[in-house]
Each structure stands twice: as structure tokens, then as C-alpha cells.
Amino acid sequence: MSETVPTSWLVYCRPGFESDALAEMQHHAKQQGVSCEPMQGEGWVSLTRLDEEPINDLHRKAAFKRLIFARQSLAAMPALTLSRDDRLTAILDQVKSSRWSFEEIWHETPDTNDGKALAGLIKALTKPLQSMLKKRGALRGKAGARRLHIFWTDGDRVQLGMSFPDNRSELINGIRRLRFPSRAPSRSTLKLEEAWHEFIPREEWDDRLAAHMQAADLGAAPGGWTWQLVQRGMYVYAIDNGPMDKQLMATGQIDHLKEDGFAWEPPQRMDWLVCDIVDKPVRVLAMVERWLTRKWCREAIFNLKLPMKKRWDEVNRCLTTLEEALETAGVRARISCRHLYHDREEVTVHVRLIN
């Protein structure tokens, strides 16, 4: 049997954002000079090399941590159409021909109702497939922490992909599901919590999200993001003309200033700036640039609301503008951006100044 190589780069994304994820992937492929054929379904997109060479180099250089719209990033084999009488043989044969070995198997589906409906079928096939792959030596104890992803798009349609440590999401389907805290004033609180998980290593929370810190929340009302800051023990300047949650204000950790978040200036340097204002990206970006170039904060997390079309182009333009502004001002910083699970028509940006 001839060896089968991964020629496709497979990415999961939020349904409705396929064109944005694909535009981002094509941007990276163009940078690497790789010609690919695009394909997409609901909640996923892929690029397949036209020269049928392995995708590994492109997959590695377009590092997952740099991607914005991708929830997961895999080096993938051609999709398989399975027999409903025997769904396992085709999978086993492709694994054998790939000569892949791995330490884990993850069964995943698109983030759609049709995808969720496959849960019963996947559960029935998981143990038999795992046993057969162990017997064949593909699933084993030491295999470089590689993981086999079996991506089910239908009951008889799968695509096998491989992920590698430090270049993947460590979450099933690339989704971080958080429990909504009942005392929080709004569900937007989950966006800031997810952003912390995404951008700050858990072992650094005690230093970078510490109780003695001061933060500014621009566009704070009714207090979803302020609530998270208060839970970490921070003192918060909540800037918004709207009303704040009364129970939250009773903590005594908040100075609510009924002022324009775009114009307000902090009395001293803040440890954190957070902002979830609903406005045009260019206007929010100009405000954040002012804070960062003047070093009014050490770290910032803010959302950019996206247009209905060409969202990747808009995000890329905004991030490039921010990078250039900081460079011109002589401010060194690390910038990250992600379309989080709890985001909708927006992306979340994190900036950490390097002192």
C-alpha cells in the first residue's frame, strides 16, 4: 500500500465565518507561495495543495496562535466516504497508509445542530476504533504528543487530521465552554473571562490579574466586564454614562464615572484597560492607540466590532495599523487577536506592553 500524505490544511471555525477563516488561510498560503484549492462546509474550511505535496510546512508556519478565525488547525488527509455497513475499515486503511502514530484520538464535528446529532453514532464507534488502532500500533503511549482528529461532517463522511503540541487548540472542537456566573450583570462577562484563558497562561494569573491592581473599564455599564475585574480583587474605574449594577457597586471596589469612554483619561497608569464598546472599529482602535502609545496601561483587552463583509480584511488592517502606531511611538508590545467562542460579530484583541 502506497503512503498517503496530508495535503490539506483543515480549520474549524464559527458557522457563518467560513469566508473569513478561508481568507485568512489564503493570506498565509500566499505568503508561503503555496497554491491551494479552497473548500468549505458549515463550520469548517480547508486548503488543499494543488501540487499534492505534504501540507506540513504551511501548517507549521501558519502557527495556530497567530490565527484569528480558526478554532482548530490540522494537517489533514483527503476526506473519506464511509460505507454505512462498515464505517471503520476505510478509517483504519487510511491511518495505515499514512503511517501515522499518535497518543490520542479525538472525534469532533462542526458546531452545528447536524454535527451535534452525530454524537450517538460517534459514541458507538469510539471504543471499537480505539481498540483496533491500538492493536495495529498506531495508537500508542509515546508518539510525540501527536493527536488524531476524526472530523465527522456526516454519518458517512469523515476527514482525518493530525495536530501537534504547541500548534493546536487543546479544547474539543476548539471551543471553551464557560459557566455563566449568576451574579454577573450580563452575559458579556464570559467574553472577558474567556479572553483571560486564551491570552494569559493560567500559572501567571496571580501575578498579572492580582488583587492590588487597578483597571479601567470603558463602556462598562451594566458591569459584565467590571464584575470579572472585581472578582479578581481589582479596583475599577467604570466609565459609562449608563447605570451600573447596584449589587456590583455595593462591593466598594468601583469608581463609576459618568463620562465619555473615548475622551476619559486615567489619573495614573492603570494595570489593565478593558473595553467592549459597540462602535466602529476605527474609532475604538484610535482610542486604544492613545492609551497604549502614552503607556496609560500595562495590558489591554478590547473588542473590535466587525462589518458584515470582508471581516478578515478589516481585522488585518486594524492590527497592522496598531502595530505601526506602536512602532512609530517606540512602544514595544505583544499583540494577539482571536475570534473567541463567546464573541459574536467581533474579535477580541490583547496587548501587553513590554517594559
mmCIF file of C-alpha atoms in Angstrom, residues 123-250:
data_model
loop_
_atom_site.group_PDB
_atom_site.id
_atom_site.type_symbol
_atom_site.label_atom_id
_atom_site.label_comp_id
_atom_site.label_asym_id
_atom_site.label_seq_id
_atom_site.Cartn_x
_atom_site.Cartn_y
_atom_site.Cartn_z
ATOM 1 C CA LYS A 123 -20.042 7.134 20.839
ATOM 2 C CA ALA A 124 -20.852 3.701 19.399
ATOM 3 C CA LEU A 125 -17.747 3.691 17.193
ATOM 4 C CA THR A 126 -15.219 5.209 19.623
ATOM 5 C CA LYS A 127 -14.181 2.117 21.626
ATOM 6 C CA PRO A 128 -14.062 -0.368 18.707
ATOM 7 C CA LEU A 129 -11.939 2.032 16.641
ATOM 8 C CA GLN A 130 -9.645 2.780 19.557
ATOM 9 C CA SER A 131 -9.123 -0.955 20.179
ATOM 10 C CA MET A 132 -8.326 -1.649 16.512
ATOM 11 C CA LEU A 133 -5.866 1.236 16.266
ATOM 12 C CA LYS A 134 -4.088 0.077 19.420
ATOM 13 C CA LYS A 135 -3.836 -3.419 18.010
ATOM 14 C CA ARG A 136 -2.260 -2.050 14.815
ATOM 15 C CA GLY A 137 0.268 0.028 16.788
ATOM 16 C CA ALA A 138 -0.959 3.404 15.526
ATOM 17 C CA LEU A 139 -2.381 4.447 18.902
ATOM 18 C CA ARG A 140 0.423 4.119 21.410
ATOM 19 C CA GLY A 141 1.900 5.570 24.571
ATOM 20 C CA LYS A 142 4.775 7.589 23.169
ATOM 21 C CA ALA A 143 4.159 9.339 19.848
ATOM 22 C CA GLY A 144 5.394 12.889 20.343
ATOM 23 C CA ALA A 145 2.052 14.033 21.856
ATOM 24 C CA ARG A 146 0.516 13.866 18.367
ATOM 25 C CA ARG A 147 -3.273 13.628 18.254
ATOM 26 C CA LEU A 148 -5.535 12.095 15.611
ATOM 27 C CA HIS A 149 -8.678 14.127 14.947
ATOM 28 C CA ILE A 150 -11.566 12.356 13.244
ATOM 29 C CA PHE A 151 -13.767 15.135 11.901
ATOM 30 C CA TRP A 152 -17.302 13.918 11.156
ATOM 31 C CA THR A 153 -19.256 16.105 8.751
ATOM 32 C CA ASP A 154 -21.925 13.440 8.214
ATOM 33 C CA GLY A 155 -22.647 9.888 9.280
ATOM 34 C CA ASP A 156 -20.773 8.573 6.261
ATOM 35 C CA ARG A 157 -18.286 11.390 5.724
ATOM 36 C CA VAL A 158 -15.097 11.981 7.747
ATOM 37 C CA GLN A 159 -11.746 13.664 7.372
ATOM 38 C CA LEU A 160 -8.706 12.566 9.339
ATOM 39 C CA GLY A 161 -6.333 15.226 10.610
ATOM 40 C CA MET A 162 -3.257 15.355 12.804
ATOM 41 C CA SER A 163 -2.446 18.020 15.372
ATOM 42 C CA PHE A 164 0.851 18.711 17.055
ATOM 43 C CA PRO A 165 1.747 20.105 20.503
ATOM 44 C CA ASP A 166 2.164 23.902 20.650
ATOM 45 C CA ASN A 167 0.354 24.282 17.321
ATOM 46 C CA ARG A 168 -3.264 23.471 18.132
ATOM 47 C CA SER A 169 -6.179 24.110 20.444
ATOM 48 C CA GLU A 170 -6.256 21.831 23.468
ATOM 49 C CA LEU A 171 -10.072 22.053 23.567
ATOM 50 C CA ILE A 172 -12.530 19.678 21.903
ATOM 51 C CA ASN A 173 -13.743 21.388 18.710
ATOM 52 C CA GLY A 174 -11.597 24.326 19.787
ATOM 53 C CA ILE A 175 -14.451 25.543 21.999
ATOM 54 C CA ARG A 176 -14.071 26.826 25.564
ATOM 55 C CA ARG A 177 -17.411 26.490 27.307
ATOM 56 C CA LEU A 178 -17.746 28.564 30.465
ATOM 57 C CA ARG A 179 -20.479 28.584 33.081
ATOM 58 C CA PHE A 180 -22.329 31.892 33.315
ATOM 59 C CA PRO A 181 -21.953 33.255 36.882
ATOM 60 C CA SER A 182 -25.474 34.007 38.121
ATOM 61 C CA ARG A 183 -24.401 37.164 39.983
ATOM 62 C CA ALA A 184 -22.786 38.775 36.942
ATOM 63 C CA PRO A 185 -24.792 41.690 35.475
ATOM 64 C CA SER A 186 -24.643 40.468 31.858
ATOM 65 C CA ARG A 187 -23.545 37.524 29.704
ATOM 66 C CA SER A 188 -20.810 39.693 28.209
ATOM 67 C CA THR A 189 -18.828 38.794 31.332
ATOM 68 C CA LEU A 190 -17.930 35.494 29.662
ATOM 69 C CA LYS A 191 -16.059 37.295 26.886
ATOM 70 C CA LEU A 192 -13.517 38.754 29.288
ATOM 71 C CA GLU A 193 -13.170 35.508 31.228
ATOM 72 C CA GLU A 194 -12.546 33.576 28.015
ATOM 73 C CA ALA A 195 -10.036 36.211 26.882
ATOM 74 C CA TRP A 196 -8.020 35.705 30.069
ATOM 75 C CA HIS A 197 -7.968 31.954 29.482
ATOM 76 C CA GLU A 198 -6.949 32.497 25.865
ATOM 77 C CA PHE A 199 -4.234 35.095 26.285
ATOM 78 C CA ILE A 200 -2.796 34.632 29.787
ATOM 79 C CA PRO A 201 -1.234 31.336 30.927
ATOM 80 C CA ARG A 202 -3.097 30.095 33.991
ATOM 81 C CA GLU A 203 0.085 29.967 36.054
ATOM 82 C CA GLU A 204 0.528 33.743 35.508
ATOM 83 C CA TRP A 205 -2.925 34.808 36.689
ATOM 84 C CA ASP A 206 -1.846 35.521 40.260
ATOM 85 C CA ASP A 207 0.792 37.982 39.013
ATOM 86 C CA ARG A 208 -0.979 39.563 36.053
ATOM 87 C CA LEU A 209 -4.541 39.578 37.434
ATOM 88 C CA ALA A 210 -3.672 40.428 41.011
ATOM 89 C CA ALA A 211 -5.868 41.827 43.789
ATOM 90 C CA HIS A 212 -3.800 45.011 44.266
ATOM 91 C CA MET A 213 -4.206 46.129 40.647
ATOM 92 C CA GLN A 214 -6.192 48.998 39.153
ATOM 93 C CA ALA A 215 -8.230 48.719 35.977
ATOM 94 C CA ALA A 216 -10.312 50.908 33.695
ATOM 95 C CA ASP A 217 -13.433 49.539 32.000
ATOM 96 C CA LEU A 218 -14.519 51.810 29.154
ATOM 97 C CA GLY A 219 -18.190 51.433 28.269
ATOM 98 C CA ALA A 220 -18.672 49.476 31.472
ATOM 99 C CA ALA A 221 -22.453 49.522 32.092
ATOM 100 C CA PRO A 222 -24.109 47.444 33.369
ATOM 101 C CA GLY A 223 -20.841 45.863 34.535
ATOM 102 C CA GLY A 224 -20.275 42.463 32.929
ATOM 103 C CA TRP A 225 -16.547 43.033 32.436
ATOM 104 C CA THR A 226 -16.181 45.079 35.625
ATOM 105 C CA TRP A 227 -17.618 42.106 37.535
ATOM 106 C CA GLN A 228 -14.715 39.924 36.382
ATOM 107 C CA LEU A 229 -12.166 42.526 37.459
ATOM 108 C CA VAL A 230 -13.812 42.887 40.859
ATOM 109 C CA GLN A 231 -13.802 39.106 41.332
ATOM 110 C CA ARG A 232 -10.027 39.227 40.918
ATOM 111 C CA GLY A 233 -9.905 41.852 43.688
ATOM 112 C CA MET A 234 -9.057 44.821 41.467
ATOM 113 C CA TYR A 235 -10.169 48.419 41.937
ATOM 114 C CA VAL A 236 -12.053 49.519 38.819
ATOM 115 C CA TYR A 237 -12.750 52.862 37.176
ATOM 116 C CA ALA A 238 -16.029 52.116 35.392
ATOM 117 C CA ILE A 239 -16.524 54.702 32.657
ATOM 118 C CA ASP A 240 -20.037 54.892 31.212
ATOM 119 C CA ASN A 241 -22.976 57.298 31.192
ATOM 120 C CA GLY A 242 -25.309 54.346 31.732
ATOM 121 C CA PRO A 243 -26.271 52.790 35.093
ATOM 122 C CA MET A 244 -24.108 50.156 36.779
ATOM 123 C CA ASP A 245 -25.470 47.093 38.552
ATOM 124 C CA LYS A 246 -26.342 48.074 42.149
ATOM 125 C CA GLN A 247 -25.124 44.841 43.720
ATOM 126 C CA LEU A 248 -21.809 45.220 41.934
ATOM 127 C CA MET A 249 -21.427 48.818 43.078
ATOM 128 C CA ALA A 250 -22.004 47.708 46.683
#
